[in-house]
GROMACS .gro file of C-alpha atoms in nm:
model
  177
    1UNK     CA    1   3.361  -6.748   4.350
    2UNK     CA    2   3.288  -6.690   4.014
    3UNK     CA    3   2.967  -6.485   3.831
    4UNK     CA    4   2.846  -6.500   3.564
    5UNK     CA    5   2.772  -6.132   3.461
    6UNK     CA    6   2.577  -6.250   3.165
    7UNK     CA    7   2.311  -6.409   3.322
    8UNK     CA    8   2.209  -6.085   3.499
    9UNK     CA    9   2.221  -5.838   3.197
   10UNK     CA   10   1.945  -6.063   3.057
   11UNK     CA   11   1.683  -5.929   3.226
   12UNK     CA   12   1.775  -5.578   3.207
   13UNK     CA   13   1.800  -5.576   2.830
   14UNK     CA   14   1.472  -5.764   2.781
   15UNK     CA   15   1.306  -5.499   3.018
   16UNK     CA   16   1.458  -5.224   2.813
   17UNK     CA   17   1.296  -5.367   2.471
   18UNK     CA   18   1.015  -5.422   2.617
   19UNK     CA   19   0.977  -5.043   2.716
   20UNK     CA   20   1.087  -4.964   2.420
   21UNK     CA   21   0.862  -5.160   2.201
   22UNK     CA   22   0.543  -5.043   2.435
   23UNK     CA   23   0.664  -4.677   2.466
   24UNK     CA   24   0.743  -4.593   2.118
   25UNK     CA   25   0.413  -4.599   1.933
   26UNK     CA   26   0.298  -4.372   2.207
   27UNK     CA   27   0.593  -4.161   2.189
   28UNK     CA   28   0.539  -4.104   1.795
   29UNK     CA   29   0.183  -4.131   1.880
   30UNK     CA   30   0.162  -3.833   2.095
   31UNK     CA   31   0.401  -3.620   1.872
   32UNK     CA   32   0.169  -3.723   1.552
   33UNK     CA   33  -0.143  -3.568   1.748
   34UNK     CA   34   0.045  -3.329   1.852
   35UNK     CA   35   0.166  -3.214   1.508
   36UNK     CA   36  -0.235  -3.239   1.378
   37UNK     CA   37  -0.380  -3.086   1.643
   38UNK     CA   38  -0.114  -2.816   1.504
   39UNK     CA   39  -0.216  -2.834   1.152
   40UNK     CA   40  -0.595  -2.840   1.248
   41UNK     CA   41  -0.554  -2.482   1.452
   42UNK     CA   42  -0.329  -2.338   1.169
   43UNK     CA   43  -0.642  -2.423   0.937
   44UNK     CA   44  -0.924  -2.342   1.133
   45UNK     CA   45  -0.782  -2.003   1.260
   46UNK     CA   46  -0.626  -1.913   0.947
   47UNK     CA   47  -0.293  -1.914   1.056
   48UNK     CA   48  -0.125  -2.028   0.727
   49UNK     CA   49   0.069  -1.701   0.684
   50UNK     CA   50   0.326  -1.765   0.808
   51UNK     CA   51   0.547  -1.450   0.702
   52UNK     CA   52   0.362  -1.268   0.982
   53UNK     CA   53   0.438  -1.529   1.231
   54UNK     CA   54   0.819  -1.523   1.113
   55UNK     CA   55   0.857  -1.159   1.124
   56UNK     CA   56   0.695  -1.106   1.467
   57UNK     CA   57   0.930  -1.380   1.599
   58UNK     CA   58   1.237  -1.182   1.437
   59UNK     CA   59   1.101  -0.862   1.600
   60UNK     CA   60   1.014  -0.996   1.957
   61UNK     CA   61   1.357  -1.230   1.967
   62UNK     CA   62   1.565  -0.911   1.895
   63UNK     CA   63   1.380  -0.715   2.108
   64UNK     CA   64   1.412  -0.899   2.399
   65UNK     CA   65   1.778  -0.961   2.345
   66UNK     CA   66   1.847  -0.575   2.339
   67UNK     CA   67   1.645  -0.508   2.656
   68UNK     CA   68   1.805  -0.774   2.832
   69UNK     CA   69   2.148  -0.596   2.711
   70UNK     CA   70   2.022  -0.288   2.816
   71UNK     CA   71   1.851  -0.381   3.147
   72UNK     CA   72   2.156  -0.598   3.270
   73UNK     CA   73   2.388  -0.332   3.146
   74UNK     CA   74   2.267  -0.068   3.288
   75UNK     CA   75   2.251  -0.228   3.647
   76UNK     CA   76   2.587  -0.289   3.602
   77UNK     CA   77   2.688   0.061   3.522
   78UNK     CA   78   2.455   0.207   3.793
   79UNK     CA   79   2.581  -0.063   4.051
   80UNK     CA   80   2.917   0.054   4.023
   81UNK     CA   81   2.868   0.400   3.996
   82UNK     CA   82   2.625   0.405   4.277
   83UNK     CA   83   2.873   0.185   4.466
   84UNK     CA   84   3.193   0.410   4.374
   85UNK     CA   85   3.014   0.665   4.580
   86UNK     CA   86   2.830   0.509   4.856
   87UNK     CA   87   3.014   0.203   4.899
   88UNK     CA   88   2.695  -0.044   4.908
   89UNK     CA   89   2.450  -0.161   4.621
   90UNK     CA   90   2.161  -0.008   4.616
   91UNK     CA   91   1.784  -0.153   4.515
   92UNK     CA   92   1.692   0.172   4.356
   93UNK     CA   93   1.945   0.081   4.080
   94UNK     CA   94   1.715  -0.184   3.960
   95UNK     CA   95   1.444   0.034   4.035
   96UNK     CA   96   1.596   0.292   3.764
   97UNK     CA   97   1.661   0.041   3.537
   98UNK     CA   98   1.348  -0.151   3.530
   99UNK     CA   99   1.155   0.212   3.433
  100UNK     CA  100   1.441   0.290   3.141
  101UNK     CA  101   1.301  -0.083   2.993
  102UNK     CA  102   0.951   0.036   3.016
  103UNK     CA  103   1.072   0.364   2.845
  104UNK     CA  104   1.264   0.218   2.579
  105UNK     CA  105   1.039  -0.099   2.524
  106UNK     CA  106   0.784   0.119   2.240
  107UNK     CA  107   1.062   0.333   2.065
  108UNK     CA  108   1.295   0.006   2.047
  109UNK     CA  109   1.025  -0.226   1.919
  110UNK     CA  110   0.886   0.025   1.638
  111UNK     CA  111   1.303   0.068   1.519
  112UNK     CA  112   1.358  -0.282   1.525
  113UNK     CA  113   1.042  -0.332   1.350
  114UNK     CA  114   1.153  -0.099   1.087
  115UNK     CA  115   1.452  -0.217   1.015
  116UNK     CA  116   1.343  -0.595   1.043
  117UNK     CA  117   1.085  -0.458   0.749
  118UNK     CA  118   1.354  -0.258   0.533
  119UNK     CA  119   1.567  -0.556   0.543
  120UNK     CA  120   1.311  -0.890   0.475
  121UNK     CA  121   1.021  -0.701   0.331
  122UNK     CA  122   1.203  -0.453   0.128
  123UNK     CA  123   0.915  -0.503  -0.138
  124UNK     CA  124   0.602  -0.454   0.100
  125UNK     CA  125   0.822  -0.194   0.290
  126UNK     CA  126   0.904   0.047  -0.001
  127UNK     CA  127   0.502  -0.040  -0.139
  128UNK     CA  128   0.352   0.129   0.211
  129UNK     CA  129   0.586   0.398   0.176
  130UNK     CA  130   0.500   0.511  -0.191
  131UNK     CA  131   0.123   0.454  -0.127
  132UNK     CA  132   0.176   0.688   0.211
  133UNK     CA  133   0.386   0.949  -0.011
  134UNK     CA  134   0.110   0.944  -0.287
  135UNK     CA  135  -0.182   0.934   0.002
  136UNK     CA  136  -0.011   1.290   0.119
  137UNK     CA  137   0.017   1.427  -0.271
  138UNK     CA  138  -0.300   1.309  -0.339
  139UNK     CA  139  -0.456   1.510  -0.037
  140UNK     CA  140  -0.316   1.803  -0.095
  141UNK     CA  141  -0.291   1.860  -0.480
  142UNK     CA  142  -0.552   2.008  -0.640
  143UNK     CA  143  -0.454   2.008  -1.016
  144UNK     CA  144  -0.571   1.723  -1.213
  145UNK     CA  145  -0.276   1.692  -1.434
  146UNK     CA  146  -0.030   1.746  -1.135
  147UNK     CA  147  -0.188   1.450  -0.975
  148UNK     CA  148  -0.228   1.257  -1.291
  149UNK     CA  149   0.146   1.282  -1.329
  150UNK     CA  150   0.220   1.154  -0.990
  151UNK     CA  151  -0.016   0.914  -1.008
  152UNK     CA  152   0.177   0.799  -1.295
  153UNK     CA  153   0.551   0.856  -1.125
  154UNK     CA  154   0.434   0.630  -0.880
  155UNK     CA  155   0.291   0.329  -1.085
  156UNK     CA  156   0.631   0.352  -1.321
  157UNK     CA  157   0.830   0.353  -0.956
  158UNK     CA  158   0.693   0.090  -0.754
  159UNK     CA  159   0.560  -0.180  -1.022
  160UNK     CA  160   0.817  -0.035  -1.330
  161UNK     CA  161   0.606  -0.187  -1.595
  162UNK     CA  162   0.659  -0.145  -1.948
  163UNK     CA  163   0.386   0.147  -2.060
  164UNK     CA  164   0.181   0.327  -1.812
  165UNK     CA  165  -0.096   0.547  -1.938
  166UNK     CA  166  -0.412   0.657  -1.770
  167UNK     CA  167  -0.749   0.709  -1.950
  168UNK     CA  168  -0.957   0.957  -1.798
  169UNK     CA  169  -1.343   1.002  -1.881
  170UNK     CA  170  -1.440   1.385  -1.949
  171UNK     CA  171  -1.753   1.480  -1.763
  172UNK     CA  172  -2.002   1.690  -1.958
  173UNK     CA  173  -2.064   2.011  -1.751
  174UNK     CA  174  -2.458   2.059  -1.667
  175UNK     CA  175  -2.617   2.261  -1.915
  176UNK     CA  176  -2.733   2.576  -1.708
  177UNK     CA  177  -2.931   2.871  -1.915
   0.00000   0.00000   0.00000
């Protein structure tokens, strides 16, 4: 007995355009609302900057890579010392482990934030840093031509325009008899 394997794919293939056809608009429907409803929270919280968003990504993707390292590495290393001793694993292992992550996790996020800044935001970086340096000068320096000079050191350094000069307006002292 012969079929006719034809005649049943028919069906199949109609049924499958149909879905398609009916699901598609509300596939690209639902990924179009979902990309405004995107766009409308990015505008309406003021998320447009971006740079923040891409830097604290950078910082929180390394991050979690390290401790993962770290955490899985040192049960490892703990497991088989621990074990090279007592012969059995041991739940304090993960125990120890789990408070050298809560240790580390503040020290490790402010290097890798660092060096995540040095190395994308050289310009804002090295910015912060002279305006810290001058902050501390400025403080402590008394002498109006010392700090007029480093005022000017700085300005030449960090924006290394052509001419700096700074006008300063003389006070008249109070006339006292």
């Amino acid at each position: 007995m012969k079929t006719n394997l034809n005649a049943n794919k028919h069906p199949v293939v109609l049924l499958v355009l149909a879905a398609l056809f009916i699901n598609l608009p509300l596939y690209l429907g639902l990924y179009g609302f979902f990309a405004f409803s995107m766009l409308v929270a990015m505008l309406r919280h003021r998320l447009w900057d971006i740079d923040i968003l891409i830097r604290r990504t950078l910082q929180y993707t390394l991050l979690t890579g390290l401790l993962a390292l770290v955490y899985f590495g040192s049960i490892v290393l703990l497991q088989t010392l621990f074990g090279s001793f007592s012969g059995e694993q041991s739940p304090v292992v993960i125990v120890l482990s789990t408070l050298l992550i809560a240790a580390l996790f503040t020290p490790l996020r402010r290097r890798v934030q660092d060096v995540i800044d040095r190395r994308f935001y050289r310009k804002k970086y090295d910015a912060a840093q002279v305006l810290a340096a001058f902050a501390l000068t400025a403080r402590d320096e008394i002498s109006l031509e010392a700090l007029t000079a480093e005022l000017v050191h700085v300005v030449q350094e960090t924006m290394q325009p052509e001419q700096v000069s700074v006008w300063l307006r003389e006070t008249k002292s109070p006339k006292g008899g």
